[in-house]
CSV table of C-alpha atoms in Angstrom, one decimal:
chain,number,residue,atom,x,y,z
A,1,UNK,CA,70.1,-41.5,15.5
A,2,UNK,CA,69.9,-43.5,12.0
A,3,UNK,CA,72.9,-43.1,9.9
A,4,UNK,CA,72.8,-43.1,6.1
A,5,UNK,CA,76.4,-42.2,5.2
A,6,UNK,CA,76.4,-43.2,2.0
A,7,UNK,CA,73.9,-43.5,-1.2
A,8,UNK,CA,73.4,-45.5,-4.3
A,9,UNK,CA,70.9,-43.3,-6.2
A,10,UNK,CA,69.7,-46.2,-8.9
A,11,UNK,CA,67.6,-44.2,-10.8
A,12,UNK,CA,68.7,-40.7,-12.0
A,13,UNK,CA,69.2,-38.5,-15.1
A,14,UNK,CA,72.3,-36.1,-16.2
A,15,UNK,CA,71.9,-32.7,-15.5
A,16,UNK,CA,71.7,-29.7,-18.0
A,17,UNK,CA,74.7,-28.1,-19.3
A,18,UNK,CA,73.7,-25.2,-19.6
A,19,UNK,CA,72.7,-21.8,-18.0
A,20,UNK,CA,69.3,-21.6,-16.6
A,21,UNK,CA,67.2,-18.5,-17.0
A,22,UNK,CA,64.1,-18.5,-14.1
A,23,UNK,CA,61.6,-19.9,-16.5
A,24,UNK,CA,63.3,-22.8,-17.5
A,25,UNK,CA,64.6,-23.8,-13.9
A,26,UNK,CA,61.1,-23.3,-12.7
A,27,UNK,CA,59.6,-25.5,-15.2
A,28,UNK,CA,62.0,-28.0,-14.3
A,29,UNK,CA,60.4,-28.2,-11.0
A,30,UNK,CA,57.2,-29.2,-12.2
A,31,UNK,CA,55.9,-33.1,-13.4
A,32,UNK,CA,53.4,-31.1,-15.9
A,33,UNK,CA,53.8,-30.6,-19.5
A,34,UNK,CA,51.7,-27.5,-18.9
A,35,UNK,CA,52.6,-24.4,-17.1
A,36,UNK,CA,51.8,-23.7,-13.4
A,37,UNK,CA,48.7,-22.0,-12.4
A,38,UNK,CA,48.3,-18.1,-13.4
A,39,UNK,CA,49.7,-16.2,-11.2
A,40,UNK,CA,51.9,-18.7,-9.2
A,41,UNK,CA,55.1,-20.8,-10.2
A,42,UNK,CA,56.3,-24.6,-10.1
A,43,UNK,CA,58.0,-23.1,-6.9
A,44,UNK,CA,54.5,-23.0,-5.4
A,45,UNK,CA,55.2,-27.1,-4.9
A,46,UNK,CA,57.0,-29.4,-2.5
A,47,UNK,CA,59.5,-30.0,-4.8
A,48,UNK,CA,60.2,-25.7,-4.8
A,49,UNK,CA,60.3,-25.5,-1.3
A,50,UNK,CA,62.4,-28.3,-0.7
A,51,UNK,CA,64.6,-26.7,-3.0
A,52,UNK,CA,64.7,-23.4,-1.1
A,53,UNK,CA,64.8,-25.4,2.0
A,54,UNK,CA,68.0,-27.8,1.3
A,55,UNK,CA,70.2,-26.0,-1.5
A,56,UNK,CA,70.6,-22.5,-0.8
A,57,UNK,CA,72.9,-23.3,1.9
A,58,UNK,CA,75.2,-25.3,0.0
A,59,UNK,CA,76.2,-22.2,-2.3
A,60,UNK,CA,76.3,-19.6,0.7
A,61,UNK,CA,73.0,-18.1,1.4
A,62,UNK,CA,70.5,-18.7,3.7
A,63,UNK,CA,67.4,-21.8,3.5
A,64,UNK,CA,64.4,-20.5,2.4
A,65,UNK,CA,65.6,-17.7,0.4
A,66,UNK,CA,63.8,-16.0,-2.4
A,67,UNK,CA,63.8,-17.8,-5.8
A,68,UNK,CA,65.3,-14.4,-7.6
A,69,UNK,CA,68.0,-14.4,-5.4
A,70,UNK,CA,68.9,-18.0,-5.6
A,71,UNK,CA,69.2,-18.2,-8.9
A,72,UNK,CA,71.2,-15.0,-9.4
A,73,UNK,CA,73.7,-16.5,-6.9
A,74,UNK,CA,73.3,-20.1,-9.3
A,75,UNK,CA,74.5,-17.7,-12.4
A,76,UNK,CA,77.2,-16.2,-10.0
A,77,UNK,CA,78.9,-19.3,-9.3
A,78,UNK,CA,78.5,-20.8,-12.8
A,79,UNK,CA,76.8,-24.2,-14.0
A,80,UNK,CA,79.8,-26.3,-13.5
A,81,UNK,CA,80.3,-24.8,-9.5
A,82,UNK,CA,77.2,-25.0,-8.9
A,83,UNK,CA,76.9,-28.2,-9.9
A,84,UNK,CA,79.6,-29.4,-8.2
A,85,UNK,CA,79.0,-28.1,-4.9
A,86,UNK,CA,74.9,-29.6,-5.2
A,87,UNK,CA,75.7,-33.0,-6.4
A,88,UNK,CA,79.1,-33.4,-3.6
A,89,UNK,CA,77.1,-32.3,-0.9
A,90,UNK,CA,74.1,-35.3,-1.8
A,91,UNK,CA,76.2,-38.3,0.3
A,92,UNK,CA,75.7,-40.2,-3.2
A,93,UNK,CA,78.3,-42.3,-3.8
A,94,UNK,CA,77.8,-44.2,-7.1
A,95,UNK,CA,74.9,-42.8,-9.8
A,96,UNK,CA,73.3,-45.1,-12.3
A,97,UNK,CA,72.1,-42.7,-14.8
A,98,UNK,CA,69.6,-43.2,-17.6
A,99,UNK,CA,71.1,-41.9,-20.6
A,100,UNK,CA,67.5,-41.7,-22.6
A,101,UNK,CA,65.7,-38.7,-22.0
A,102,UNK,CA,66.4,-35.9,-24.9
A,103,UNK,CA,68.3,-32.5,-24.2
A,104,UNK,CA,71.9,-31.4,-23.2
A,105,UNK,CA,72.4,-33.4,-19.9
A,106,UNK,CA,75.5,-34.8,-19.1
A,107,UNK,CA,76.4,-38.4,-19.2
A,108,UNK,CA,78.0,-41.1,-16.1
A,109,UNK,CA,81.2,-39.8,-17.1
A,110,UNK,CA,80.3,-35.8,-16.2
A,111,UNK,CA,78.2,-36.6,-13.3
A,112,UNK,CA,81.1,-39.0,-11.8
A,113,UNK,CA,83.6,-35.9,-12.2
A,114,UNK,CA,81.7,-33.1,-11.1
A,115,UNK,CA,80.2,-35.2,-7.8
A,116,UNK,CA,83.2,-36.8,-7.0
A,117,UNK,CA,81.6,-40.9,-7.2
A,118,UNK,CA,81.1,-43.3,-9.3
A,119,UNK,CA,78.6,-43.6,-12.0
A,120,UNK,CA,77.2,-46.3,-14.8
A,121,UNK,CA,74.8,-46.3,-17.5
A,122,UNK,CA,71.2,-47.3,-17.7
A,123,UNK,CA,70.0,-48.0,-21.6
A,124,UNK,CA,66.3,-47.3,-22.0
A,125,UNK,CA,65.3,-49.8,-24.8
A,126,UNK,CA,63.1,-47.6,-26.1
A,127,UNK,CA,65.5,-45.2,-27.3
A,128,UNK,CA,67.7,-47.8,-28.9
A,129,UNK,CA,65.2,-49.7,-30.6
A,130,UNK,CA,64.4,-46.4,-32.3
A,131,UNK,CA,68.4,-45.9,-33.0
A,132,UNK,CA,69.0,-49.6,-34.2
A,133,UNK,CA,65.6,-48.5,-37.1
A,134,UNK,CA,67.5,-45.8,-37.9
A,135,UNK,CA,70.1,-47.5,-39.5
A,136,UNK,CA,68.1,-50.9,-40.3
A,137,UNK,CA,66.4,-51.0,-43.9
A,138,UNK,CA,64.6,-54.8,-44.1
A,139,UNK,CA,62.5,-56.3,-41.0
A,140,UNK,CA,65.3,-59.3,-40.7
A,141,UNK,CA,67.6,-56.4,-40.6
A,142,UNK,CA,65.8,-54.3,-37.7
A,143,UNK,CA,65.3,-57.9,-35.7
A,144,UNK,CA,68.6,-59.0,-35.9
A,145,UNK,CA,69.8,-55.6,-35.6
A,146,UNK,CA,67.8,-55.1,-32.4
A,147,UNK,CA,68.6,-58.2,-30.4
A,148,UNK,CA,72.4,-57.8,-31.1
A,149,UNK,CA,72.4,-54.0,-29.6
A,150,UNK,CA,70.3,-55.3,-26.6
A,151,UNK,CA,72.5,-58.1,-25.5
A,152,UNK,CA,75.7,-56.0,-26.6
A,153,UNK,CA,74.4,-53.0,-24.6
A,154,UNK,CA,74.6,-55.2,-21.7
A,155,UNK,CA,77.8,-56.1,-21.5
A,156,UNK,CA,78.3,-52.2,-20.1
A,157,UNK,CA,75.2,-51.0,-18.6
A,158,UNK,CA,73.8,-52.3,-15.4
A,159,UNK,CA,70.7,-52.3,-16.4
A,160,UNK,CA,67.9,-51.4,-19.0
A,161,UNK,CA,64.8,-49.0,-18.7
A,162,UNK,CA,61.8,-49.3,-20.2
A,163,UNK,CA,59.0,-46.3,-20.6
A,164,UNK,CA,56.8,-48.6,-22.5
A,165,UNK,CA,53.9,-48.1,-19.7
A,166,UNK,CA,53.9,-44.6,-20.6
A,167,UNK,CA,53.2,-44.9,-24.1
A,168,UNK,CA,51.1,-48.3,-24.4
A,169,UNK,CA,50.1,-48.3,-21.1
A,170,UNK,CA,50.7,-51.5,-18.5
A,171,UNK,CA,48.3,-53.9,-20.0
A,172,UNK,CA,49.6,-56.0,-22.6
A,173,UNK,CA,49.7,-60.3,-22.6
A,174,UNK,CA,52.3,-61.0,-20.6
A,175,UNK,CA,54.3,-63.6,-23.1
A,176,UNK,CA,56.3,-63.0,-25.9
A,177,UNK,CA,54.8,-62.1,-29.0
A,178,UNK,CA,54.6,-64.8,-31.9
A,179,UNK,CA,57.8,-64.5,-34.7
A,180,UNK,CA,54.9,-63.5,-36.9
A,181,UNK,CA,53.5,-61.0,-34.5
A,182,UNK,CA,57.1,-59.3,-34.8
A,183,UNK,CA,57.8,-59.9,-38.2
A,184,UNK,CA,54.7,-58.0,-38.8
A,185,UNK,CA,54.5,-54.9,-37.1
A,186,UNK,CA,58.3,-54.7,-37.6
A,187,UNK,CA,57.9,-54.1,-41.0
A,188,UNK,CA,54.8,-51.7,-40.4
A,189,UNK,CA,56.8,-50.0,-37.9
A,190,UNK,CA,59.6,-49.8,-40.7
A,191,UNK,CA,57.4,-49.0,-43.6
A,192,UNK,CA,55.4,-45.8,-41.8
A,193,UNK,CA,57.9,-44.2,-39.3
A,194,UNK,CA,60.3,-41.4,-39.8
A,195,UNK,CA,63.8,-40.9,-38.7
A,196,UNK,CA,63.5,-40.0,-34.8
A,197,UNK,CA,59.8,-41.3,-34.5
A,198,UNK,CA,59.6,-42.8,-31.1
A,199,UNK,CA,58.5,-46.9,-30.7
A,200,UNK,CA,54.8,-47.3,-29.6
A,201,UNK,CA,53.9,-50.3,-31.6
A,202,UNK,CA,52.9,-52.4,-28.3
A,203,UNK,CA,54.0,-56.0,-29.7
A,204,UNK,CA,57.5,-54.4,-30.3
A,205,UNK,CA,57.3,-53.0,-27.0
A,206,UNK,CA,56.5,-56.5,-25.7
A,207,UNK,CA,59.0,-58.1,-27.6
A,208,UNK,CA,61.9,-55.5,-26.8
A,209,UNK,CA,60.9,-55.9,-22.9
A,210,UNK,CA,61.5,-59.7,-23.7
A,211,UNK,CA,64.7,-59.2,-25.7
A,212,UNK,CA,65.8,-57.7,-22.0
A,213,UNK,CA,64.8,-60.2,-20.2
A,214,UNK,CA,66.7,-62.6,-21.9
A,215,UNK,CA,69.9,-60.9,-21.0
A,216,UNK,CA,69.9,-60.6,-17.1
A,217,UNK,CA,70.3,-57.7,-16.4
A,218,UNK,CA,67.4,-55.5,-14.2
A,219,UNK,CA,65.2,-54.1,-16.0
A,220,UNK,CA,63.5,-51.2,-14.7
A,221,UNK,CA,59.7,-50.0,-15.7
A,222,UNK,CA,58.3,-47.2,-14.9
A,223,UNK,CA,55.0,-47.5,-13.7
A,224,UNK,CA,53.5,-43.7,-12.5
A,225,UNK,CA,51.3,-43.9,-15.2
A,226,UNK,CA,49.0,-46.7,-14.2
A,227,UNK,CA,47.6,-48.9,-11.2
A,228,UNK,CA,51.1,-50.9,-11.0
A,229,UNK,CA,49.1,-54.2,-9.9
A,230,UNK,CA,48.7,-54.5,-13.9
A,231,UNK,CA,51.9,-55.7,-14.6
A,232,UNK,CA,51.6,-58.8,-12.2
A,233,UNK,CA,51.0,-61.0,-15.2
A,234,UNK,CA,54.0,-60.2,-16.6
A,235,UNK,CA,55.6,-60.4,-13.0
A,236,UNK,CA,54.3,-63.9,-12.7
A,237,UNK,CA,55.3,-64.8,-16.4
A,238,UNK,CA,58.9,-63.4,-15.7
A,239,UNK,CA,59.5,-65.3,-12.3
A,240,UNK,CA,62.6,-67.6,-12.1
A,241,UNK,CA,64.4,-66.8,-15.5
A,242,UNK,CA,67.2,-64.8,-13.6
A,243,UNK,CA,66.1,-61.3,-14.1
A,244,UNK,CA,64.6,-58.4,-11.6
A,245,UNK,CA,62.2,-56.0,-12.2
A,246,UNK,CA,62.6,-52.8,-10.5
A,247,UNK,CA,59.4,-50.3,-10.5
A,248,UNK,CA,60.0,-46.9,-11.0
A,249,UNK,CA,58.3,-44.0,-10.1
A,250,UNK,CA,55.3,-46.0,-7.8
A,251,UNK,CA,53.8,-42.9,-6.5
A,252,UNK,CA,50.7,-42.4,-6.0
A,253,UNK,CA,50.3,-46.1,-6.3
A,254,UNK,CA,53.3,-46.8,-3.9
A,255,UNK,CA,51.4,-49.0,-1.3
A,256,UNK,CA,50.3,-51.4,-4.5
A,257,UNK,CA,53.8,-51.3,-5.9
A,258,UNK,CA,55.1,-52.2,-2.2
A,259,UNK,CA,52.6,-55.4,-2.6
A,260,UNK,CA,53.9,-56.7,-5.7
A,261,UNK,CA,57.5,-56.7,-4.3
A,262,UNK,CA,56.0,-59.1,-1.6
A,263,UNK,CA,54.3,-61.4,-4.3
A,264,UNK,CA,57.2,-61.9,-6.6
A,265,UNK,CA,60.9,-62.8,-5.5
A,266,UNK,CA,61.8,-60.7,-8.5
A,267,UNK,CA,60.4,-57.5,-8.1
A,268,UNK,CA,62.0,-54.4,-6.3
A,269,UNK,CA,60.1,-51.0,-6.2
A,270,UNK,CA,62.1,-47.6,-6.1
A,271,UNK,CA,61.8,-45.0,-4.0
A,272,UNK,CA,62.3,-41.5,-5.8
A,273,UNK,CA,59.3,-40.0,-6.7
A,274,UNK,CA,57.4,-41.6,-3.9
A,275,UNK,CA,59.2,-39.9,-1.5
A,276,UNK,CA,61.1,-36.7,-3.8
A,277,UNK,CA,58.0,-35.0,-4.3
A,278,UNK,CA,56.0,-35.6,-1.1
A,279,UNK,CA,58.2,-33.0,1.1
A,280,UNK,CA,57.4,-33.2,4.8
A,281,UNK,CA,55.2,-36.1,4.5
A,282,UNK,CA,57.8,-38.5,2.8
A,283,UNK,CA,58.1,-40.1,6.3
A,284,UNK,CA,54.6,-41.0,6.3
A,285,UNK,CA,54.6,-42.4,2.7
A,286,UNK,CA,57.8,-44.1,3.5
A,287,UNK,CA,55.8,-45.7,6.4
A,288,UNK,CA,53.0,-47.0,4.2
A,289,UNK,CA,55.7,-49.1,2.0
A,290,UNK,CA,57.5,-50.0,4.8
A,291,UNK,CA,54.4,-51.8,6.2
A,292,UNK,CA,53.9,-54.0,2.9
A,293,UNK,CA,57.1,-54.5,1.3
A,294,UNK,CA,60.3,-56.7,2.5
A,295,UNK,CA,63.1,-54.6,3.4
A,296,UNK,CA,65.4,-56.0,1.1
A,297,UNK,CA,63.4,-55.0,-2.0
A,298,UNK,CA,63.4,-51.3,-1.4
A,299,UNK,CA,65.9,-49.1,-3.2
A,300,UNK,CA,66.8,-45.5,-2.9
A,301,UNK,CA,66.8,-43.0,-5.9
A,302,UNK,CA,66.7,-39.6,-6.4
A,303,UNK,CA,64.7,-39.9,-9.9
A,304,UNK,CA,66.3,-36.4,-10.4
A,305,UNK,CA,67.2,-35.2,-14.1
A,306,UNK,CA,68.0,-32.3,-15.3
A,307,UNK,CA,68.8,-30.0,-12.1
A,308,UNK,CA,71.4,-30.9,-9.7
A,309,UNK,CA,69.8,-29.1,-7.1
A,310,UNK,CA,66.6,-32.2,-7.4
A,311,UNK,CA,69.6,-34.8,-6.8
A,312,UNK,CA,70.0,-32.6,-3.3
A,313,UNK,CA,66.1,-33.0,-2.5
A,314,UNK,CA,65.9,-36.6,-3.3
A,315,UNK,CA,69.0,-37.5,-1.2
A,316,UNK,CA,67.9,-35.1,1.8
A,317,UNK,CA,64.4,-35.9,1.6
A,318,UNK,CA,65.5,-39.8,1.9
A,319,UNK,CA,67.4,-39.4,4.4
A,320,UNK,CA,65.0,-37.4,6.8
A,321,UNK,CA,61.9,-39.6,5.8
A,322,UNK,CA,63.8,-42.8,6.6
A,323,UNK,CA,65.8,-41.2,9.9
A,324,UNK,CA,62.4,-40.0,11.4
A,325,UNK,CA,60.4,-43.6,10.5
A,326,UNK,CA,62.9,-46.0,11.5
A,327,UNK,CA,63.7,-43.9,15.0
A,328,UNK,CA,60.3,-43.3,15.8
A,329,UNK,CA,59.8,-47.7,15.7
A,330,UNK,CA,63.3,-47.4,17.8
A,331,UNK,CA,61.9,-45.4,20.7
A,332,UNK,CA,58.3,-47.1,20.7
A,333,UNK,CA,60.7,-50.3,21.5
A,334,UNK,CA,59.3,-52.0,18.4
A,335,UNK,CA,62.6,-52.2,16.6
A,336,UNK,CA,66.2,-52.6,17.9
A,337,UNK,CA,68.8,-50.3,17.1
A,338,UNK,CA,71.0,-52.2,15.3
A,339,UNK,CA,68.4,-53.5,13.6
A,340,UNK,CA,67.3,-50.1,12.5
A,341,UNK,CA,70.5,-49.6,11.4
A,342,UNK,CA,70.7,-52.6,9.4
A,343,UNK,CA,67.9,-51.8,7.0
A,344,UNK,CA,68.7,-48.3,7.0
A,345,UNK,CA,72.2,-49.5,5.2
A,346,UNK,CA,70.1,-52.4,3.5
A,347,UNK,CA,68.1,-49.3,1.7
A,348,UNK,CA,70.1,-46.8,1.4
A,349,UNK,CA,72.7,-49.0,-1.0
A,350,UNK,CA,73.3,-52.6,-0.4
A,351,UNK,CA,70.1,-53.6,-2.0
A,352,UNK,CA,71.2,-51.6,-4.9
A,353,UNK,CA,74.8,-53.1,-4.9
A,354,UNK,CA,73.0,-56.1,-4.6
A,355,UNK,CA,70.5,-56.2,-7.6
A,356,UNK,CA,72.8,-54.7,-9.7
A,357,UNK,CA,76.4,-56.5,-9.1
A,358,UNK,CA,78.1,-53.1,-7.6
A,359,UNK,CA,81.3,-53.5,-5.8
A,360,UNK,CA,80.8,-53.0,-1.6
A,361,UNK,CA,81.2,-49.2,-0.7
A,362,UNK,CA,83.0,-48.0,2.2
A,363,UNK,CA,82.6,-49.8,5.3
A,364,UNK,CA,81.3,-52.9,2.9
A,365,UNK,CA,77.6,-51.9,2.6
């Protein structure tokens, strides 16, 4: 038997606030825009039924019940208690949360409280670039302006995120852009947005992921848009100058994301949505990474936001995927025990306390 007794989940968002209704937890479940086929819910996924699988017990009812009845039980016990009881029940011990997506989620302080662990802030660039224009009226203002929140922001977080695959996409030269570059799409940037209007401008995208790298801490990218293997340039570009790059969200390129953590000392790849999502085959997806990536660059998430209960399914998923690979290698003879052990720790939370300076958790991992 593996043991994963305790979690660093590096990559999650608050949860809501607020009381759900059925259509707005179901459409939490899906990773659509859209709504779910006619006739059929987001339940109709692996992410539902590994929500009626896992949570159900955890607020007094049986797995697998219907979703009417779990969610009138939810309302029954009340966002905060049901909150409570999902996210203490996880084995997570420490949550680094990114703060950036929009709606009423709660922040590290919340999710520390109501799961009983620790928690620190992840600042996605993105969203305070488009803060720091907000309040910046000339170009040298907005430049100066930006590079002081960056390296100021750093002195708290643990690390930034970036989402600036999603809306550029993951080709882009992989040096800094030219003073003049910035200078001038800064002040078109200034000159044409509105209050609010998100940062797409792709040599200020480039030039804020640069601004991060400066200050040393990780900086995670999320890469679920694309074929991940794009960003080796800037991989390459980035190697030696003291910071990691952690890619987020790998899946359904996860085997090409496990490559690049082998190529570059510097690159980690996450684990949440490869695994989260993929239900009863996790354990073979985990496999498949297993086979190409060091052991040492793999961390565990949840990538959950917004419902507690997808902090459960990340954490439970993990744990069964990785339980089932790393005994399976144990009983063929191919690994030792200990060993087995070992990474399973290594995965589940030292890595993570590794990357991003976290103080040992119990028993030192």
């Amino acid at each position: 038997m593996i043991d994963t007794p305790t979690l660093v989940d590096q990559y999650c968002h608050g949860v809501l606030r607020t009381e759900l209704g059925l259509g707005t937890f179901e459409a939490r479940l899906g990773t659509t825009a859209g709504p779910p086929a006619p006739g059929t819910t987001f339940f109709d996924t692996q992410t539902g039924f590994a929500v009626r699988r896992w949570c159900p017990p955890l607020l007094g009812l049986e797995p697998h019940c219907p979703p009417a009845r779990y969610l009138a039980r939810r309302r029954e016990l009340g966002v905060l208690e049901t909150g409570r009881r999902l996210l203490r029940a996880t084995g997570i011990s420490t949550y680094l949360v990114d703060t950036g997506l929009p709606g009423d989620l709660t922040d590290p302080v919340e999710i520390a409280a109501a799961a009983d662990a620790e928690a620190h802030e992840i600042v996605r660039l993105e969203l305070l670039a488009e803060e720091v224009a907000d309040t910046s009226g000339t170009v040298d203002g907005l430049l100066s302006n930006l590079a002081e929140a960056v390296h100021g922001a750093a002195v708290s977080a643990v690390a930034f995120a970036s989402v600036a695959a999603v809306r550029h996409g993951l080709v882009y030269a992989p040096d800094p852009p030219g003073p003049g570059e910035v200078r001038g799409a800064a002040g078109r940037w200034l000159a044409g947005r509105r209050a609010g209007e998100p940062l797409t401008d792709p040599v200020l995208l480039r030039h804020l992921l640069w601004i991060a790298v400066s200050s040393g801490r990780p900086l995670q990218l999320h890469v679920d848009v694309e074929d991940p293997i794009r960003l080796a340039d800037f991989a390459a570009a980035t190697s030696g100058l003291g910071t990691d790059l952690v890619l987020l969200h790998g899946s359904p390129h996860h085997r090409r994301t496990a490559h690049l953590t082998s190529v570059f000392p510097h690159v980690y790849a996450d684990l949440g949505a490869a695994l989260a999502r993929t239900g009863p085959r996790a354990s073979a997806v985990l496999a498949e990474i297993l086979e190409l990536a060091p052991f040492g660059k793999l961390l565990f998430s949840s990538g959950a936001g917004g419902l507690p209960e997808l902090h459960v399914v990340g954490a439970r998923v993990f744990r069964e995927a990785l339980g089932n690979v790393l005994a399976d290698w144990v009983r063929a003879g191919a690994w030792s025990r200990t060993d087995a052990q070992r990474v399973a720790d290594m995965i589940a939370a030292g890595n993570a306390r590794r990357v991003y300076g976290l103080r040992a958790g119990p028993g030192g991992v």
